[in-house]
CSV table of C-alpha atoms and ligand atoms in Angstrom, one decimal:
chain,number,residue,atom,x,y,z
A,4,UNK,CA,-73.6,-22.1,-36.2
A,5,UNK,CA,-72.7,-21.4,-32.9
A,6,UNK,CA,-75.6,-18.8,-32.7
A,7,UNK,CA,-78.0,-21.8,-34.0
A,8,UNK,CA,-76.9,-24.4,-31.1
A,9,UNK,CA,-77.6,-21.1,-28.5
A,10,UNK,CA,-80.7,-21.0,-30.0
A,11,UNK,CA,-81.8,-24.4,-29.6
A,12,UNK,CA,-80.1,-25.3,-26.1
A,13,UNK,CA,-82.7,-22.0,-25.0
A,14,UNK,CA,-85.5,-23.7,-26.2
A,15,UNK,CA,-84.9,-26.8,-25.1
A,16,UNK,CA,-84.5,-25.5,-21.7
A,17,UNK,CA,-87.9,-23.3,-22.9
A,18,UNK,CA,-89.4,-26.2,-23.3
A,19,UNK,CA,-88.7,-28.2,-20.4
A,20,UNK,CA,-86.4,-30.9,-21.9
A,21,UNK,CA,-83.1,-31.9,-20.3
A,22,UNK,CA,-79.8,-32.3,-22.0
A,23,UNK,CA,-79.7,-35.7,-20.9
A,24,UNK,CA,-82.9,-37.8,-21.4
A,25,UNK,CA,-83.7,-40.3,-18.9
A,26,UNK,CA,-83.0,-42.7,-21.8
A,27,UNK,CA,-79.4,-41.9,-22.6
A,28,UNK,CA,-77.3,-44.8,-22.0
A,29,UNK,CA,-74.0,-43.7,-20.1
A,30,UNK,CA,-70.7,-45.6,-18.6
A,31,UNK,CA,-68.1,-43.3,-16.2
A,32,UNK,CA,-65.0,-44.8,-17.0
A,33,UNK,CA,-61.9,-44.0,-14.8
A,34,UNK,CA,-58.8,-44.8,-16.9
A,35,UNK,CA,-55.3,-44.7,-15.7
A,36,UNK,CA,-54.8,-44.6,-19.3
A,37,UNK,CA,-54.3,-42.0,-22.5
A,38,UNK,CA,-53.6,-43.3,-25.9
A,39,UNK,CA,-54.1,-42.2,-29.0
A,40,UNK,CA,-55.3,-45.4,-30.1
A,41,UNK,CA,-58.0,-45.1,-27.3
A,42,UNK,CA,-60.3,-42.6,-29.2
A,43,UNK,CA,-60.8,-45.1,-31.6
A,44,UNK,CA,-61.4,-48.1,-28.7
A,45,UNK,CA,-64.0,-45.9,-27.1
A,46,UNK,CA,-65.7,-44.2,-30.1
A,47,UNK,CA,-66.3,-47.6,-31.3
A,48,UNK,CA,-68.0,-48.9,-28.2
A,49,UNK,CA,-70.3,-46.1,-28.4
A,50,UNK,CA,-71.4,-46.3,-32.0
A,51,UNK,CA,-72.2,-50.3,-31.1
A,52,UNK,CA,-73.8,-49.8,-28.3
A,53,UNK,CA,-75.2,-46.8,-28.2
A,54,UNK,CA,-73.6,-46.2,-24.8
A,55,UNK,CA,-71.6,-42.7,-24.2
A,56,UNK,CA,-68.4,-42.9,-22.3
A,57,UNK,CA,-67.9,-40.1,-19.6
A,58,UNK,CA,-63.6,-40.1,-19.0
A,59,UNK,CA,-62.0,-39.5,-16.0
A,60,UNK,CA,-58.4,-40.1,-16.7
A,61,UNK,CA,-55.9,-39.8,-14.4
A,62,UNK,CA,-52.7,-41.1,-12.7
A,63,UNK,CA,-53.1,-44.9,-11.3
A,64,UNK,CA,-52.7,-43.6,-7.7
A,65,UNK,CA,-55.2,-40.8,-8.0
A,66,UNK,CA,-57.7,-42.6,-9.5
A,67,UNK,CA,-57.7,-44.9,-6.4
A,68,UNK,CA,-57.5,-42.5,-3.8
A,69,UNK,CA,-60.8,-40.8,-5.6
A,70,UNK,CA,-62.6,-43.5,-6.0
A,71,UNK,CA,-62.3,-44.3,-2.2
A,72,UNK,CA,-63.1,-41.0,-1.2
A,73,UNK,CA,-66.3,-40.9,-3.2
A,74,UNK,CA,-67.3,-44.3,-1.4
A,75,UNK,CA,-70.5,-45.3,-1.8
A,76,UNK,CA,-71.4,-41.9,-4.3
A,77,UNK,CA,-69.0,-42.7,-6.5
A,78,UNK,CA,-70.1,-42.2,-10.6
A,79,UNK,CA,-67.4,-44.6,-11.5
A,80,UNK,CA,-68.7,-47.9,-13.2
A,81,UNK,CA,-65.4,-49.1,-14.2
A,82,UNK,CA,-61.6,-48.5,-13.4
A,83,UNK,CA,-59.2,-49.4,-15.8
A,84,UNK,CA,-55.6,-49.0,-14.7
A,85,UNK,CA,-51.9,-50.9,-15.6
A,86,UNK,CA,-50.0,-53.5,-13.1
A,87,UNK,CA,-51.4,-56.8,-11.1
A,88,UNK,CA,-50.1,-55.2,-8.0
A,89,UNK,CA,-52.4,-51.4,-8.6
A,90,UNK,CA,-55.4,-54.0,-9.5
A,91,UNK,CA,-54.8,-56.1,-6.6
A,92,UNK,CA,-54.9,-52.7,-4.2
A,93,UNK,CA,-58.4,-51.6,-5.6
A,94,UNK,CA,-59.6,-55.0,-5.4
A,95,UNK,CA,-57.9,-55.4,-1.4
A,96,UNK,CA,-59.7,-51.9,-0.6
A,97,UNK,CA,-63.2,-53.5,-1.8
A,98,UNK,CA,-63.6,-51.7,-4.9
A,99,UNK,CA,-65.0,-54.4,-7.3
A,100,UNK,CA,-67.8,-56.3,-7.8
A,101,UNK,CA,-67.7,-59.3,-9.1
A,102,UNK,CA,-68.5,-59.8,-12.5
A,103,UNK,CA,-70.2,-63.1,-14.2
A,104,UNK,CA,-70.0,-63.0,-17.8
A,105,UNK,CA,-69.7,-66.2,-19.6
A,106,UNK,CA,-68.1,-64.0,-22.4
A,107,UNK,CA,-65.1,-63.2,-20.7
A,108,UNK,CA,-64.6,-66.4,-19.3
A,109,UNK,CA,-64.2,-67.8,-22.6
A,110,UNK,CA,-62.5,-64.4,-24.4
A,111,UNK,CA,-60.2,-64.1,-21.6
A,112,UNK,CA,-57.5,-66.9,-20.2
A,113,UNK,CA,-58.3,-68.1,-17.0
A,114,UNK,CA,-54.8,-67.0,-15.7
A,115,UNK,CA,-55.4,-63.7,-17.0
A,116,UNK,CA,-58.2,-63.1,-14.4
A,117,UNK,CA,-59.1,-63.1,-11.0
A,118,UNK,CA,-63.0,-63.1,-10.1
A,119,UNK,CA,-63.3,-59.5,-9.4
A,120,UNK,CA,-61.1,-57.9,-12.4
A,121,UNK,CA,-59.9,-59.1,-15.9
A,122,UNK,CA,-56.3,-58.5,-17.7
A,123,UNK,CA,-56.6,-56.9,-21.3
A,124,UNK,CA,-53.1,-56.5,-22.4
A,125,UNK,CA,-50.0,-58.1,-21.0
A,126,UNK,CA,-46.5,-56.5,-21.0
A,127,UNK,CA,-43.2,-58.6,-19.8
A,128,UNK,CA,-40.6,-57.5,-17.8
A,129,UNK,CA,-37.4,-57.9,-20.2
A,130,UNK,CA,-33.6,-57.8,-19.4
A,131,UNK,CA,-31.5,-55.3,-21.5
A,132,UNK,CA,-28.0,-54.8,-21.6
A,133,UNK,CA,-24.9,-53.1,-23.0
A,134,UNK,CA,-24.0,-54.7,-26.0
A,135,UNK,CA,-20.4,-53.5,-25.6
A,136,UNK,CA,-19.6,-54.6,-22.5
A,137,UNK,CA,-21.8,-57.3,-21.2
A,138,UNK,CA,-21.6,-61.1,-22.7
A,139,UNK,CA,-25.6,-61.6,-23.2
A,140,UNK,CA,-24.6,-65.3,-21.9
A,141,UNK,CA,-24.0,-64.0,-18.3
A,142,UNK,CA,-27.5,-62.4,-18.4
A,143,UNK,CA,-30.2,-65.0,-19.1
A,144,UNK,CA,-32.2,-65.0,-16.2
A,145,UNK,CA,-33.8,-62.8,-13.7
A,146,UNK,CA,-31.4,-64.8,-10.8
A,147,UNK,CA,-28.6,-64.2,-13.1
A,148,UNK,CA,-28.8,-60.6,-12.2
A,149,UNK,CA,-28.0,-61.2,-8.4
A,150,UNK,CA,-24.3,-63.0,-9.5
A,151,UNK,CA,-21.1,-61.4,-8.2
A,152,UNK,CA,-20.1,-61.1,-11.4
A,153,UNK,CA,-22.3,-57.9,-12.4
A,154,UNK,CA,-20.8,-56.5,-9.3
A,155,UNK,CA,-21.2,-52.2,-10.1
A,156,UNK,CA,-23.3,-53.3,-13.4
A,157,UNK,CA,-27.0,-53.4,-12.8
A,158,UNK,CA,-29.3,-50.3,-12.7
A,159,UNK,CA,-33.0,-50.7,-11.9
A,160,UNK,CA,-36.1,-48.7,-10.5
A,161,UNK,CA,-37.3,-48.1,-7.2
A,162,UNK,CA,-38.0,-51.8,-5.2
A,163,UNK,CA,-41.7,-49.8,-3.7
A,164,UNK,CA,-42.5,-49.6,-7.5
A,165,UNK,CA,-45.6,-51.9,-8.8
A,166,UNK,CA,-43.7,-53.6,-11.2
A,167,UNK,CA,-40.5,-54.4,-9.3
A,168,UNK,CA,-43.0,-55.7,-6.7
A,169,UNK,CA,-45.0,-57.7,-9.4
A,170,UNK,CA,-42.0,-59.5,-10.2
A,171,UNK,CA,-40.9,-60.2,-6.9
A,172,UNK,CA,-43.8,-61.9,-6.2
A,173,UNK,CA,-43.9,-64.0,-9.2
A,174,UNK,CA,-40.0,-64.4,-7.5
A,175,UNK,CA,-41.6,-65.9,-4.2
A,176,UNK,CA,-44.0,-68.0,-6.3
A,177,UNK,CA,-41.5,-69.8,-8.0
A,178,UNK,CA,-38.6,-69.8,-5.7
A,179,UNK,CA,-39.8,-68.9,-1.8
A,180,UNK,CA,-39.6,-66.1,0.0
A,181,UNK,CA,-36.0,-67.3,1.5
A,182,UNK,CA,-34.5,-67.7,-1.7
A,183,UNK,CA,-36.3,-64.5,-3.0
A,184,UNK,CA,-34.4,-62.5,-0.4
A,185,UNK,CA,-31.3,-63.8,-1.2
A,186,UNK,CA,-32.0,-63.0,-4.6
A,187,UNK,CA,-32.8,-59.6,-3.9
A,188,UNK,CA,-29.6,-58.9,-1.6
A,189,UNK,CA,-27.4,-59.9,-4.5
A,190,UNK,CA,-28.8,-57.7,-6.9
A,191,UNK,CA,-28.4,-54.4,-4.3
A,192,UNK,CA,-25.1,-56.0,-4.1
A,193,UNK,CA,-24.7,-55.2,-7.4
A,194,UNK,CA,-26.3,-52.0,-8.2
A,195,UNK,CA,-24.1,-49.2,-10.7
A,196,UNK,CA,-26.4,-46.5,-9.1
A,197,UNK,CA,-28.6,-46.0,-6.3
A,198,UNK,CA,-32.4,-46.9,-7.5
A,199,UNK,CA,-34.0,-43.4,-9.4
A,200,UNK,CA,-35.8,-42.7,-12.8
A,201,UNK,CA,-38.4,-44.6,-14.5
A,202,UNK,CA,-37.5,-47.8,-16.8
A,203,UNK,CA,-36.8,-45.6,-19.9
A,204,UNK,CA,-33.9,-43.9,-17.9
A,205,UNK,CA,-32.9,-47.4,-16.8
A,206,UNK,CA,-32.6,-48.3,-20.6
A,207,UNK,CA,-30.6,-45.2,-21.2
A,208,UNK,CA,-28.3,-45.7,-18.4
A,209,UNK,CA,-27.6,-49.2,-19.8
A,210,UNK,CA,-27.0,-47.3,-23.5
A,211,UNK,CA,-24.9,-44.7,-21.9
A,212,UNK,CA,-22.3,-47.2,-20.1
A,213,UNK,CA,-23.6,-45.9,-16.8
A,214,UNK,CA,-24.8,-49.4,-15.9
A,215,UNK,CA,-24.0,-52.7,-17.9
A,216,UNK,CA,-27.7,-54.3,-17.7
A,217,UNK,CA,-30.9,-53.1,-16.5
A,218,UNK,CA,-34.8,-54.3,-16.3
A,219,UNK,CA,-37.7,-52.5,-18.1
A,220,UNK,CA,-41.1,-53.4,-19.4
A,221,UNK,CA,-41.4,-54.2,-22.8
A,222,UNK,CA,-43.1,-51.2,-23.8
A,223,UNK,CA,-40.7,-48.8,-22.8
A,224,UNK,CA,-38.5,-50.2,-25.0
A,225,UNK,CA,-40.9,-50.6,-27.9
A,226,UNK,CA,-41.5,-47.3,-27.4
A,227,UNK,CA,-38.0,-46.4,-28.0
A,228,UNK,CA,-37.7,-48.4,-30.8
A,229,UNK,CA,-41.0,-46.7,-32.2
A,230,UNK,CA,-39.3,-43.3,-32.0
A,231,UNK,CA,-37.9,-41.3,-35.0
A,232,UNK,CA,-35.6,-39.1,-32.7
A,233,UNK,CA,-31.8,-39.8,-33.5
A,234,UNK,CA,-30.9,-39.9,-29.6
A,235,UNK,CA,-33.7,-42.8,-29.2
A,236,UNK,CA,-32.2,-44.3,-32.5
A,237,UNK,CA,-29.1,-44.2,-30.4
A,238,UNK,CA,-29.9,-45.8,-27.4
A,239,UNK,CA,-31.3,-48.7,-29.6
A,240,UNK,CA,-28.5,-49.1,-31.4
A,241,UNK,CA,-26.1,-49.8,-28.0
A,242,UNK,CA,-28.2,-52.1,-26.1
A,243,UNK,CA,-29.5,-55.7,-26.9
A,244,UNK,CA,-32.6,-57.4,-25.9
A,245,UNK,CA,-33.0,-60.8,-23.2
A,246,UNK,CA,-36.0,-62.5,-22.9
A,247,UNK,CA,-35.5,-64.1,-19.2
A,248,UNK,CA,-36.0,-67.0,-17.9
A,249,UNK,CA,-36.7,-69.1,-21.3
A,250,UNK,CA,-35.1,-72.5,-20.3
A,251,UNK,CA,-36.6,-72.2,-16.9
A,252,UNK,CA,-39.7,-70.6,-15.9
A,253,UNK,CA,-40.6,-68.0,-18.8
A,254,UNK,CA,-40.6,-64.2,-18.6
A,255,UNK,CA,-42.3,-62.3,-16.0
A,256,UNK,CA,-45.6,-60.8,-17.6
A,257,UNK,CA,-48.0,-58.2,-15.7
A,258,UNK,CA,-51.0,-57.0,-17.2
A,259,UNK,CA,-53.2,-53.8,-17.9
A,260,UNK,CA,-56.6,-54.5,-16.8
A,261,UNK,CA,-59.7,-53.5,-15.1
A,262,UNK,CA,-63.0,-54.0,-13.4
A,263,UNK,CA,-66.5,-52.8,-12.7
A,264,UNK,CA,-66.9,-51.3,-9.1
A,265,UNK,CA,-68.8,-52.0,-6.8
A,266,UNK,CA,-70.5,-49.1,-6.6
A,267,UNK,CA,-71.2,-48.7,-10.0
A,268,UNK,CA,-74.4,-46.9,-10.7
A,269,UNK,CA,-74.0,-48.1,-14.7
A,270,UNK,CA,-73.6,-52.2,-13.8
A,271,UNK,CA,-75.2,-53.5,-17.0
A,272,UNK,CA,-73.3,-50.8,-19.6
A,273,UNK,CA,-70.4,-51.4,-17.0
A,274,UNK,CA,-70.3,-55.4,-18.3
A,275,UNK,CA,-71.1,-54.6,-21.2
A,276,UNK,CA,-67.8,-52.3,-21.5
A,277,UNK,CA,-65.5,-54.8,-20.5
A,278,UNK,CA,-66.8,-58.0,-22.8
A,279,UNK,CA,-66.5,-55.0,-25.3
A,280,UNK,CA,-62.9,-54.9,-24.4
A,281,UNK,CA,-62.1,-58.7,-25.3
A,282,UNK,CA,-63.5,-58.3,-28.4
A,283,UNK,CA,-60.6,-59.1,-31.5
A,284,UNK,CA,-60.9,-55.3,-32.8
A,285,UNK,CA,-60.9,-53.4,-29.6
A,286,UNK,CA,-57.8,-55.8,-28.2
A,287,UNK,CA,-56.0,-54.5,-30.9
A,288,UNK,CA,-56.6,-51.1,-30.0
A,289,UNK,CA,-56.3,-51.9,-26.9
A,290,UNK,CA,-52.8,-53.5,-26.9
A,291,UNK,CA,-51.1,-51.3,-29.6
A,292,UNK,CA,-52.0,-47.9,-27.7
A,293,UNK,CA,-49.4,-49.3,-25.0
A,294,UNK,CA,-47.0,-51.4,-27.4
A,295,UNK,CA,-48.5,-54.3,-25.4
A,296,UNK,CA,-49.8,-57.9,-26.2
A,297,UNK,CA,-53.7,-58.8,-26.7
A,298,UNK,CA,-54.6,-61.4,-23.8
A,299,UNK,CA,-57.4,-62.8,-26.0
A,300,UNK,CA,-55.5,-65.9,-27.6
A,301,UNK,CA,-55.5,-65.6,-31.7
A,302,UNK,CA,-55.8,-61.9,-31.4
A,303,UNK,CA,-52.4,-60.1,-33.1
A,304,UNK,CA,-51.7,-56.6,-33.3
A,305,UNK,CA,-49.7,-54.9,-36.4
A,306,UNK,CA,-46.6,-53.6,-34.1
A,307,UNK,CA,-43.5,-53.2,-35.8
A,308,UNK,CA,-41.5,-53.1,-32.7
A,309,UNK,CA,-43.0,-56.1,-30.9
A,310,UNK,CA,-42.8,-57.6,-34.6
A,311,UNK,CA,-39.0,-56.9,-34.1
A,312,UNK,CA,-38.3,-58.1,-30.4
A,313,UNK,CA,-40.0,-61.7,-31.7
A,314,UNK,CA,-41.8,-64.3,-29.8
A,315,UNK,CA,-40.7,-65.3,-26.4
A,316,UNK,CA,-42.2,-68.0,-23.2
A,317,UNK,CA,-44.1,-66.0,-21.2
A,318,UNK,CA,-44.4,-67.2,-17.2
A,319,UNK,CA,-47.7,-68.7,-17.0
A,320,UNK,CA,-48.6,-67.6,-13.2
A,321,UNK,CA,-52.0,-66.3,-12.5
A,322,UNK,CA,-52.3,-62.9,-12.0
A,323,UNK,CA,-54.0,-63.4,-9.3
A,324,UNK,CA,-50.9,-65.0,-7.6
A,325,UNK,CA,-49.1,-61.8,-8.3
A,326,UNK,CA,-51.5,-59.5,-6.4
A,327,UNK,CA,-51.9,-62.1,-3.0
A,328,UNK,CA,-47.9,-62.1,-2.9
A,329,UNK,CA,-47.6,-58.4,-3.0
A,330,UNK,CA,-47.3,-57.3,0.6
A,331,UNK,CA,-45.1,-60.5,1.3
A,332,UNK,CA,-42.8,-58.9,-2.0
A,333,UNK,CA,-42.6,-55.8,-0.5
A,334,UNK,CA,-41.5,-57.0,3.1
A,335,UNK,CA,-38.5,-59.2,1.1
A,336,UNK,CA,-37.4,-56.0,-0.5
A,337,UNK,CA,-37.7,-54.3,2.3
A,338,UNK,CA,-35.6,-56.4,4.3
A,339,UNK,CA,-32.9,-57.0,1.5
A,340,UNK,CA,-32.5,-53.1,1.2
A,341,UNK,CA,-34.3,-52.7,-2.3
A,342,UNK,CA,-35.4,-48.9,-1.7
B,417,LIG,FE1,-45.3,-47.9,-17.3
């Protein structure tokens, strides 16, 4: 077999013909993402389209920095990566084009995209808590978390990460960036722990008795949920679930999205790629490869774990409103000692 393909790769060569014919369709995707689902999500595109997918995947920050330092030679037609605030960089550093596609406008709601880049999967930013020593009354809302009376109870990530950030400037939206501060200065008030680990060791903290309530991303928790080790199983077991902010504004809700870039040498398969993306089968894959929620309206995914956590109000800000109050986020933090 292998002798066979030898054999025919020299004679092609022999005879002049490339690997790649000039006709050969191709989109270079850089993806911030790896699922298992995703074989599926790209595998299809291809056998509809007749378009292959060349992968870069990488971390969200490295996929950025390359992409700038490629600059105008960049093979990258579209970047797909996770958090309004990571989307809102590559679009402040120029990176993509706008994209007019009547398609998406009506696939995809118009809060859930911003004229240069489109969400494709939303994830909310959920409260959980010890079950054995916190009263789920006392931990309703986001604000809630900066009262006196968690003094020594609340564990949380780093205040420079994306989705800290993202909330904080749905935070500012809402309330100001006065009462944002204030906010924030009551939660360090009431940190168990200096800031460290991810959301999933936030979560295990909260199990643990190390802290008393903690934020996480959906996801992470889905995830655990999802997992047939006895120690996850555990940590389930000990914590309970909030959905924030359901009498007043609804729960924070970032996104996983993308774009086509500017520089994209593949514009047409580019488009192409991302009205693929709002279609009802690849949303599904889409969304479940992440434990996440389809942003096309109608579209449901078969999760267990999401089936589980139930329905909640989701706050209805534009993404785009979460990426132009960034920087102002990260200066509140800043000042209120969120490291
Ligand atoms: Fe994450």
């Amino acid at each position: 077999m292998k002798t066979t393909k030898t054999l025919v790769a020299a004679l092609a060569l022999a005879l002049g013909v490339g690997t790649v014919s000039a006709e050969e369709k191709v989109l270079n995707l850089y993806s911030a993402r790896h699922y298992q689902t995703d074989e599926a999500l790209y595998s299809n595109f291809t056998k509809q389209t007749g378009i292959k997918i060349n992968r870069i995947e990488a971390g969200e920050n490295e996929l950025l920095e390359r992409i700038k330092n490629e600059g105008a030679n960049s093979p990258a037609d579209v970047l797909l990566t996770v958090d309004a605030a990571r989307l809102a960089k590559a679009d402040e550093l120029g990176l993509f084009a706008p994209v007019n596609s009547k398609l998406l406008e009506s696939r995809i709601p118009a809060h859930m995209r911003t004229k240069d880049w489109f969400a494709f999967s939303t994830r909310a930013r959920v409260i959980v808590y010890n079950k054995a020593t916190i009263d789920p009354a006392d931990v309703q809302n986001y604000e809630d978390l900066a009262n006196p009376k968690l003094k020594g109870k609340v564990c949380v990530r780093s205040g420079s990460h994306p989705y800290n950030l993202s909330l904080g400037a749905a935070l500012i939206e809402h309330h100001g960036e006065q009462k944002t501060e204030e906010w924030v200065k009551g939660l360090v008030a009431n940190f168990a722990r200096a800031p460290k680990g991810g959301d999933t060791d936030q979560i295990k903290a909260v199990a643990a008795g190390e802290c008393g309530v903690a934020l996480t991303n959906s996801y992470y928790l889905a995830r655990l949920m999802r997992s047939t080790k006895p120690e996850d199983q555990k940590v389930v077991e000990q914590i309970g679930l909030v959905w924030p902010n359901q009498k007043t504004t609804g729960t924070h809700v970032n996104v996983s999205g993308g774009g086509m870039l500017k520089t994209a040498p593949n514009k047409e398969a580019a488009v192409k790629f991302l009205e693929y993306l709002a279609s009802d089968q690849a949303q599904i894959y889409f969304a479940d490869g992440n434990n996440e929620w389809p942003v096309v309206p109608g579209v449901k995914t078969r999760n267990p774990a999401l089936e589980k956590m139930g329905s909640f109000k989701a706050d209805g800000i534009n993404v785009g409103v979460l990426a132009k109050n960034q920087a102002a986020a990260q200066k509140v933090f800043d000042r209120a000692g969120w490291r």
